[in-house]
Amino acid sequence: MTQLHSLPEASLNQLFRVARTVNGFQSVPVSDETLHALYDLLKWGPTAFNAQPARYVFVRSAEAKEKLRPALSSGNVAQTLAASVTVIVAQDTRFFEHLPVQFPAYNAKPLFEANAALSLATAARNSSLQGAYLILAARALGLDAGPQSGFDPEQINKAFFPDGRYQVNFLVNLGVADPAGIRPRGPRLGFEEVAQIL
Amino acid sequence: MTQLHSLPEASLNQLFRVARTVNGFQSVPVSDETLHALYDLLKWGPTAFNAQPARYVFVRSAEAKEKLRPALSSGNVAQTLAASVTVIVAQDTRFFEHLPVQFPAYNAKPLFEANAALSLATAARNSSLQGAYLILAARALGLDAGPQSGFDPEQINKAFFPDGRYQVNFLVNLGVADPAGIRPRGPRLGFEEVAQIL
């Protein structure tokens, strides 16, 4: 039997078991260097055709937070303003423009350019994967994350992506948790409820 | 300046920097225990409303692989048959049935039950997040992963989910890499091409 080489328990805990969605943050700045380090990890996560359709707006300044505020659900305003950075995870509807360089195996650009439904589904699926890589890469670097879907996408698109090429997928608050902002953990579905081995 | 507590470099490498999409596998069995350990990690990843819409079919036996084979793109057949397990990552279109237990904060079930478009988008986005958690949890446990979207979804749905409640999202081959099945790594978009700090 081949022995699998698992990460240390402490790493598994930091990434999955102990990590929590955070709804309150300490006042701790997150530097440009940390945001670059975050991208330099998450960028290695796999995407279909290496298409990397996700785009990221790191909303950090007070001015940019004010631009975001009107689009937020009322229950998400306080935590989003408190977060050191709020990431707008978006998708590039014309991600396929980059395929000739990013996916040199063959020319996949026409396949997507000619099929709007396939492009949209591919952008949505793979920018979601990349959003998950961002959440786990943030935890790997010692940041806490608070992903959220409670916002008005039209307002965010109008305010941040007026030319219509990018579209918001979801938001991720980043920073260092205020322990008071962690809610009781929800349960999880059991293996037998969600999985089968055939 | 608060010191962030990053994972050890070896963990970051195993998860992101050195990990590769795998297109060939050694003949190494993956046990039920490993599949349960995989789920027991990935299940902690966050989803909207703690809804956990992903469902997982671990296709491991020769019979089940044969059931999958006709739905695969021709270029993906050999690697999928060689993988120790192929995971069908699906979404439960009626995930909201579980919300009263999984999300006890308030009754969010009617919100989704009454809005098919919101339910579909929520199922697709969050089952994709969970698929990414699965990829990174597999790597964390020392498995190699080969995600793929090259298949006919209608055929998979008909063969594995005949009642229509679950729908395939994407596939993930799992096992131990055959180094000969790793292709040259594609480039990655630069920070300035995909991100901005506001």
PDB file of C-alpha atoms in Angstrom, chain B:
ATOM      1  CA  MET B   1       2.227  45.012  12.487  1.00  0.00           C
ATOM      2  CA  THR B   2       0.439  41.767  13.280  1.00  0.00           C
ATOM      3  CA  GLN B   3       2.438  38.744  12.202  1.00  0.00           C
ATOM      4  CA  LEU B   4       0.362  36.415  10.053  1.00  0.00           C
ATOM      5  CA  HIS B   5       0.848  32.719  10.709  1.00  0.00           C
ATOM      6  CA  SER B   6       1.456  31.143   7.327  1.00  0.00           C
ATOM      7  CA  LEU B   7       1.550  27.404   6.739  1.00  0.00           C
ATOM      8  CA  PRO B   8       5.032  25.900   6.312  1.00  0.00           C
ATOM      9  CA  GLU B   9       6.512  26.363   2.825  1.00  0.00           C
ATOM     10  CA  ALA B  10       6.259  22.628   2.182  1.00  0.00           C
ATOM     11  CA  SER B  11       2.496  22.789   2.739  1.00  0.00           C
ATOM     12  CA  LEU B  12       2.103  25.789   0.430  1.00  0.00           C
ATOM     13  CA  ASN B  13       4.091  23.894  -2.196  1.00  0.00           C
ATOM     14  CA  GLN B  14       2.030  20.734  -1.848  1.00  0.00           C
ATOM     15  CA  LEU B  15      -1.266  22.619  -2.104  1.00  0.00           C
ATOM     16  CA  PHE B  16      -0.467  25.218  -4.743  1.00  0.00           C
ATOM     17  CA  ARG B  17       3.027  25.783  -6.075  1.00  0.00           C
ATOM     18  CA  VAL B  18       4.222  22.288  -6.884  1.00  0.00           C
ATOM     19  CA  ALA B  19       0.843  20.579  -7.261  1.00  0.00           C
ATOM     20  CA  ARG B  20      -0.118  19.840 -10.826  1.00  0.00           C
ATOM     21  CA  THR B  21      -3.153  18.714 -12.745  1.00  0.00           C
ATOM     22  CA  VAL B  22      -2.525  15.053 -13.421  1.00  0.00           C
ATOM     23  CA  ASN B  23      -3.356  13.262 -16.654  1.00  0.00           C
ATOM     24  CA  GLY B  24      -1.936   9.846 -15.815  1.00  0.00           C
ATOM     25  CA  PHE B  25      -2.074   7.696 -12.713  1.00  0.00           C
ATOM     26  CA  GLN B  26      -0.241   4.817 -11.086  1.00  0.00           C
ATOM     27  CA  SER B  27      -2.194   1.698 -10.195  1.00  0.00           C
ATOM     28  CA  VAL B  28      -2.676   2.508  -6.513  1.00  0.00           C
ATOM     29  CA  PRO B  29      -5.929   1.747  -4.718  1.00  0.00           C
ATOM     30  CA  VAL B  30      -7.748   4.505  -2.812  1.00  0.00           C
ATOM     31  CA  SER B  31      -9.592   3.077   0.161  1.00  0.00           C
ATOM     32  CA  ASP B  32     -13.034   3.871   1.572  1.00  0.00           C
ATOM     33  CA  GLU B  33     -11.200   5.305   4.588  1.00  0.00           C
ATOM     34  CA  THR B  34      -9.317   7.772   2.398  1.00  0.00           C
ATOM     35  CA  LEU B  35     -12.540   8.854   0.681  1.00  0.00           C
ATOM     36  CA  HIS B  36     -14.173   9.421   4.060  1.00  0.00           C
ATOM     37  CA  ALA B  37     -11.114  11.358   5.252  1.00  0.00           C
ATOM     38  CA  LEU B  38     -11.329  13.462   2.084  1.00  0.00           C
ATOM     39  CA  TYR B  39     -14.962  14.335   2.739  1.00  0.00           C
ATOM     40  CA  ASP B  40     -14.275  14.969   6.417  1.00  0.00           C
ATOM     41  CA  LEU B  41     -11.833  17.706   5.371  1.00  0.00           C
ATOM     42  CA  LEU B  42     -13.627  19.315   2.452  1.00  0.00           C
ATOM     43  CA  LYS B  43     -16.966  19.454   4.248  1.00  0.00           C
ATOM     44  CA  TRP B  44     -15.659  22.281   6.456  1.00  0.00           C
ATOM     45  CA  GLY B  45     -15.224  24.656   3.534  1.00  0.00           C
ATOM     46  CA  PRO B  46     -17.712  27.536   3.614  1.00  0.00           C
ATOM     47  CA  THR B  47     -20.858  27.714   1.466  1.00  0.00           C
ATOM     48  CA  ALA B  48     -23.626  30.326   1.297  1.00  0.00           C
ATOM     49  CA  PHE B  49     -26.264  29.664   3.963  1.00  0.00           C
ATOM     50  CA  ASN B  50     -24.160  26.604   4.877  1.00  0.00           C
ATOM     51  CA  ALA B  51     -26.165  25.021   2.081  1.00  0.00           C
ATOM     52  CA  GLN B  52     -23.525  22.484   0.952  1.00  0.00           C
ATOM     53  CA  PRO B  53     -25.219  21.778  -2.388  1.00  0.00           C
ATOM     54  CA  ALA B  54     -22.471  19.505  -3.769  1.00  0.00           C
ATOM     55  CA  ARG B  55     -23.013  15.777  -4.063  1.00  0.00           C
ATOM     56  CA  TYR B  56     -20.234  13.284  -4.784  1.00  0.00           C
ATOM     57  CA  VAL B  57     -20.205   9.992  -6.650  1.00  0.00           C
ATOM     58  CA  PHE B  58     -16.894   8.200  -6.177  1.00  0.00           C
ATOM     59  CA  VAL B  59     -16.596   6.093  -9.310  1.00  0.00           C
ATOM     60  CA  ARG B  60     -14.048   3.418  -8.417  1.00  0.00           C
ATOM     61  CA  SER B  61     -15.100  -0.031  -9.653  1.00  0.00           C
ATOM     62  CA  ALA B  62     -14.521  -1.228 -13.201  1.00  0.00           C
ATOM     63  CA  GLU B  63     -18.288  -1.511 -13.675  1.00  0.00           C
ATOM     64  CA  ALA B  64     -18.914   2.073 -12.633  1.00  0.00           C
ATOM     65  CA  LYS B  65     -16.046   3.321 -14.793  1.00  0.00           C
ATOM     66  CA  GLU B  66     -17.636   1.554 -17.771  1.00  0.00           C
ATOM     67  CA  LYS B  67     -20.896   3.351 -17.026  1.00  0.00           C
ATOM     68  CA  LEU B  68     -19.007   6.645 -17.119  1.00  0.00           C
ATOM     69  CA  ARG B  69     -16.906   5.926 -20.181  1.00  0.00           C
ATOM     70  CA  PRO B  70     -19.426   6.694 -22.973  1.00  0.00           C
ATOM     71  CA  ALA B  71     -19.948  10.219 -21.585  1.00  0.00           C
ATOM     72  CA  LEU B  72     -16.252  11.148 -21.673  1.00  0.00           C
ATOM     73  CA  SER B  73     -14.509  13.152 -24.353  1.00  0.00           C
ATOM     74  CA  SER B  74     -12.214  10.802 -26.247  1.00  0.00           C
ATOM     75  CA  GLY B  75      -9.091  12.551 -24.981  1.00  0.00           C
ATOM     76  CA  ASN B  76     -10.137  12.010 -21.365  1.00  0.00           C
ATOM     77  CA  VAL B  77     -10.969   8.305 -21.492  1.00  0.00           C
ATOM     78  CA  ALA B  78      -7.546   6.802 -20.802  1.00  0.00           C
ATOM     79  CA  GLN B  79      -6.726   9.005 -17.824  1.00  0.00           C
ATOM     80  CA  THR B  80     -10.185   8.540 -16.331  1.00  0.00           C
ATOM     81  CA  LEU B  81     -10.002   4.755 -16.595  1.00  0.00           C
ATOM     82  CA  ALA B  82      -6.503   4.868 -15.082  1.00  0.00           C
ATOM     83  CA  ALA B  83      -7.474   7.079 -12.123  1.00  0.00           C
ATOM     84  CA  SER B  84      -7.965   5.207  -8.852  1.00  0.00           C
ATOM     85  CA  VAL B  85     -11.244   7.077  -8.393  1.00  0.00           C
ATOM     86  CA  THR B  86     -13.168   9.548 -10.544  1.00  0.00           C
ATOM     87  CA  VAL B  87     -15.377  11.869  -8.541  1.00  0.00           C
ATOM     88  CA  ILE B  88     -18.569  13.100 -10.157  1.00  0.00           C
ATOM     89  CA  VAL B  89     -19.057  16.459  -8.437  1.00  0.00           C
ATOM     90  CA  ALA B  90     -22.763  17.178  -8.779  1.00  0.00           C
ATOM     91  CA  GLN B  91     -25.220  19.684  -7.399  1.00  0.00           C
ATOM     92  CA  ASP B  92     -28.466  18.953  -5.616  1.00  0.00           C
ATOM     93  CA  THR B  93     -31.131  21.100  -7.291  1.00  0.00           C
ATOM     94  CA  ARG B  94     -33.207  20.794  -4.108  1.00  0.00           C
ATOM     95  CA  PHE B  95     -30.363  21.544  -1.677  1.00  0.00           C
ATOM     96  CA  PHE B  96     -32.712  23.892   0.163  1.00  0.00           C
ATOM     97  CA  GLU B  97     -34.566  20.921   1.655  1.00  0.00           C
ATOM     98  CA  HIS B  98     -31.662  20.657   4.106  1.00  0.00           C
ATOM     99  CA  LEU B  99     -31.587  24.341   5.135  1.00  0.00           C
ATOM    100  CA  PRO B 100     -33.867  24.085   8.183  1.00  0.00           C
ATOM    101  CA  VAL B 101     -31.278  21.797   9.805  1.00  0.00           C
ATOM    102  CA  GLN B 102     -28.067  23.059   8.184  1.00  0.00           C
ATOM    103  CA  PHE B 103     -28.810  26.778   8.593  1.00  0.00           C
ATOM    104  CA  PRO B 104     -30.709  27.178  11.855  1.00  0.00           C
ATOM    105  CA  ALA B 105     -30.394  31.007  12.010  1.00  0.00           C
ATOM    106  CA  TYR B 106     -33.707  31.481  10.207  1.00  0.00           C
ATOM    107  CA  ASN B 107     -35.882  29.655   7.709  1.00  0.00           C
ATOM    108  CA  ALA B 108     -34.169  30.305   4.360  1.00  0.00           C
ATOM    109  CA  LYS B 109     -35.822  27.400   2.556  1.00  0.00           C
ATOM    110  CA  PRO B 110     -38.813  29.354   1.150  1.00  0.00           C
ATOM    111  CA  LEU B 111     -36.471  31.985  -0.323  1.00  0.00           C
ATOM    112  CA  PHE B 112     -34.844  29.356  -2.543  1.00  0.00           C
ATOM    113  CA  GLU B 113     -37.870  27.164  -3.087  1.00  0.00           C
ATOM    114  CA  ALA B 114     -39.734  30.111  -4.626  1.00  0.00           C
ATOM    115  CA  ASN B 115     -36.882  31.277  -6.860  1.00  0.00           C
ATOM    116  CA  ALA B 116     -35.586  28.708  -9.337  1.00  0.00           C
ATOM    117  CA  ALA B 117     -32.993  31.042 -10.876  1.00  0.00           C
ATOM    118  CA  LEU B 118     -31.513  31.915  -7.473  1.00  0.00           C
ATOM    119  CA  SER B 119     -31.480  28.245  -6.474  1.00  0.00           C
ATOM    120  CA  LEU B 120     -29.730  27.188  -9.657  1.00  0.00           C
ATOM    121  CA  ALA B 121     -27.093  29.927  -9.407  1.00  0.00           C
ATOM    122  CA  THR B 122     -26.528  29.159  -5.717  1.00  0.00           C
ATOM    123  CA  ALA B 123     -26.223  25.420  -6.382  1.00  0.00           C
ATOM    124  CA  ALA B 124     -23.799  25.973  -9.280  1.00  0.00           C
ATOM    125  CA  ARG B 125     -21.598  28.527  -7.503  1.00  0.00           C
ATOM    126  CA  ASN B 126     -21.390  26.693  -4.211  1.00  0.00           C
ATOM    127  CA  SER B 127     -20.979  23.196  -5.607  1.00  0.00           C
ATOM    128  CA  SER B 128     -18.087  24.630  -7.635  1.00  0.00           C
ATOM    129  CA  LEU B 129     -16.568  26.033  -4.431  1.00  0.00           C
ATOM    130  CA  GLN B 130     -16.948  22.597  -2.869  1.00  0.00           C
ATOM    131  CA  GLY B 131     -15.335  20.996  -5.914  1.00  0.00           C
ATOM    132  CA  ALA B 132     -12.342  23.274  -5.384  1.00  0.00           C
ATOM    133  CA  TYR B 133     -12.256  22.341  -1.702  1.00  0.00           C
ATOM    134  CA  LEU B 134     -12.210  18.699  -2.816  1.00  0.00           C
ATOM    135  CA  ILE B 135      -9.238  19.301  -5.133  1.00  0.00           C
ATOM    136  CA  LEU B 136      -7.246  21.052  -2.398  1.00  0.00           C
ATOM    137  CA  ALA B 137      -8.303  18.608   0.320  1.00  0.00           C
ATOM    138  CA  ALA B 138      -7.130  15.753  -1.917  1.00  0.00           C
ATOM    139  CA  ARG B 139      -3.763  17.433  -2.364  1.00  0.00           C
ATOM    140  CA  ALA B 140      -3.610  18.076   1.383  1.00  0.00           C
ATOM    141  CA  LEU B 141      -3.998  14.331   1.967  1.00  0.00           C
ATOM    142  CA  GLY B 142      -1.290  13.520  -0.558  1.00  0.00           C
ATOM    143  CA  LEU B 143      -3.487  12.567  -3.489  1.00  0.00           C
ATOM    144  CA  ASP B 144      -3.070  13.979  -6.969  1.00  0.00           C
ATOM    145  CA  ALA B 145      -6.078  15.432  -8.759  1.00  0.00           C
ATOM    146  CA  GLY B 146      -7.071  15.841 -12.387  1.00  0.00           C
ATOM    147  CA  PRO B 147     -10.223  17.960 -12.715  1.00  0.00           C
ATOM    148  CA  GLN B 148     -11.956  17.923 -16.089  1.00  0.00           C
ATOM    149  CA  SER B 149     -14.972  19.355 -17.869  1.00  0.00           C
ATOM    150  CA  GLY B 150     -14.576  17.274 -21.018  1.00  0.00           C
ATOM    151  CA  PHE B 151     -17.730  15.136 -20.946  1.00  0.00           C
ATOM    152  CA  ASP B 152     -21.366  15.103 -22.026  1.00  0.00           C
ATOM    153  CA  PRO B 153     -23.398  16.217 -19.002  1.00  0.00           C
ATOM    154  CA  GLU B 154     -26.666  14.833 -20.349  1.00  0.00           C
ATOM    155  CA  GLN B 155     -25.200  11.347 -20.595  1.00  0.00           C
ATOM    156  CA  ILE B 156     -23.783  11.475 -17.076  1.00  0.00           C
ATOM    157  CA  ASN B 157     -27.033  12.778 -15.642  1.00  0.00           C
ATOM    158  CA  LYS B 158     -29.026  10.066 -17.399  1.00  0.00           C
ATOM    159  CA  ALA B 159     -26.671   7.288 -16.305  1.00  0.00           C
ATOM    160  CA  PHE B 160     -26.084   8.337 -12.690  1.00  0.00           C
ATOM    161  CA  PHE B 161     -28.943  10.681 -11.726  1.00  0.00           C
ATOM    162  CA  PRO B 162     -31.998   9.359 -13.585  1.00  0.00           C
ATOM    163  CA  ASP B 163     -34.522  11.035 -11.286  1.00  0.00           C
ATOM    164  CA  GLY B 164     -33.199  14.474 -12.272  1.00  0.00           C
ATOM    165  CA  ARG B 165     -32.630  15.885  -8.791  1.00  0.00           C
ATOM    166  CA  TYR B 166     -28.827  15.908  -9.029  1.00  0.00           C
ATOM    167  CA  GLN B 167     -26.900  17.405 -11.962  1.00  0.00           C
ATOM    168  CA  VAL B 168     -23.235  16.898 -12.771  1.00  0.00           C
ATOM    169  CA  ASN B 169     -20.980  19.954 -12.382  1.00  0.00           C
ATOM    170  CA  PHE B 170     -17.516  18.564 -13.204  1.00  0.00           C
ATOM    171  CA  LEU B 171     -15.283  15.515 -12.746  1.00  0.00           C
ATOM    172  CA  VAL B 172     -12.119  15.063 -10.686  1.00  0.00           C
ATOM    173  CA  ASN B 173      -9.779  12.136 -11.229  1.00  0.00           C
ATOM    174  CA  LEU B 174      -7.927  11.125  -8.059  1.00  0.00           C
ATOM    175  CA  GLY B 175      -4.962   8.887  -7.424  1.00  0.00           C
ATOM    176  CA  VAL B 176      -1.197   8.929  -7.357  1.00  0.00           C
ATOM    177  CA  ALA B 177       0.368  10.611 -10.358  1.00  0.00           C
ATOM    178  CA  ASP B 178       2.295   8.799 -13.021  1.00  0.00           C
ATOM    179  CA  PRO B 179       4.971  11.419 -13.705  1.00  0.00           C
ATOM    180  CA  ALA B 180       4.643  10.631 -17.423  1.00  0.00           C
ATOM    181  CA  GLY B 181       1.067  11.960 -17.256  1.00  0.00           C
ATOM    182  CA  ILE B 182       1.992  15.493 -16.266  1.00  0.00           C
ATOM    183  CA  ARG B 183       1.981  17.954 -19.134  1.00  0.00           C
ATOM    184  CA  PRO B 184       4.055  21.135 -19.343  1.00  0.00           C
ATOM    185  CA  ARG B 185       2.650  23.710 -16.968  1.00  0.00           C
ATOM    186  CA  GLY B 186       0.646  26.507 -18.544  1.00  0.00           C
ATOM    187  CA  PRO B 187       1.571  30.113 -17.759  1.00  0.00           C
ATOM    188  CA  ARG B 188      -0.449  32.238 -15.337  1.00  0.00           C
ATOM    189  CA  LEU B 189      -1.862  35.705 -15.794  1.00  0.00           C
ATOM    190  CA  GLY B 190       0.070  38.408 -13.950  1.00  0.00           C
ATOM    191  CA  PHE B 191      -1.304  40.316 -10.969  1.00  0.00           C
ATOM    192  CA  GLU B 192      -1.666  43.485 -13.040  1.00  0.00           C
ATOM    193  CA  GLU B 193      -3.699  41.638 -15.688  1.00  0.00           C
ATOM    194  CA  VAL B 194      -6.306  40.323 -13.268  1.00  0.00           C
ATOM    195  CA  ALA B 195      -6.255  42.416 -10.085  1.00  0.00           C
ATOM    196  CA  GLN B 196      -6.443  45.941  -8.818  1.00  0.00           C
ATOM    197  CA  ILE B 197      -6.093  47.410  -5.343  1.00  0.00           C
ATOM    198  CA  LEU B 198      -8.489  50.284  -4.646  1.00  0.00           C
TER     199      LEU B 198
END
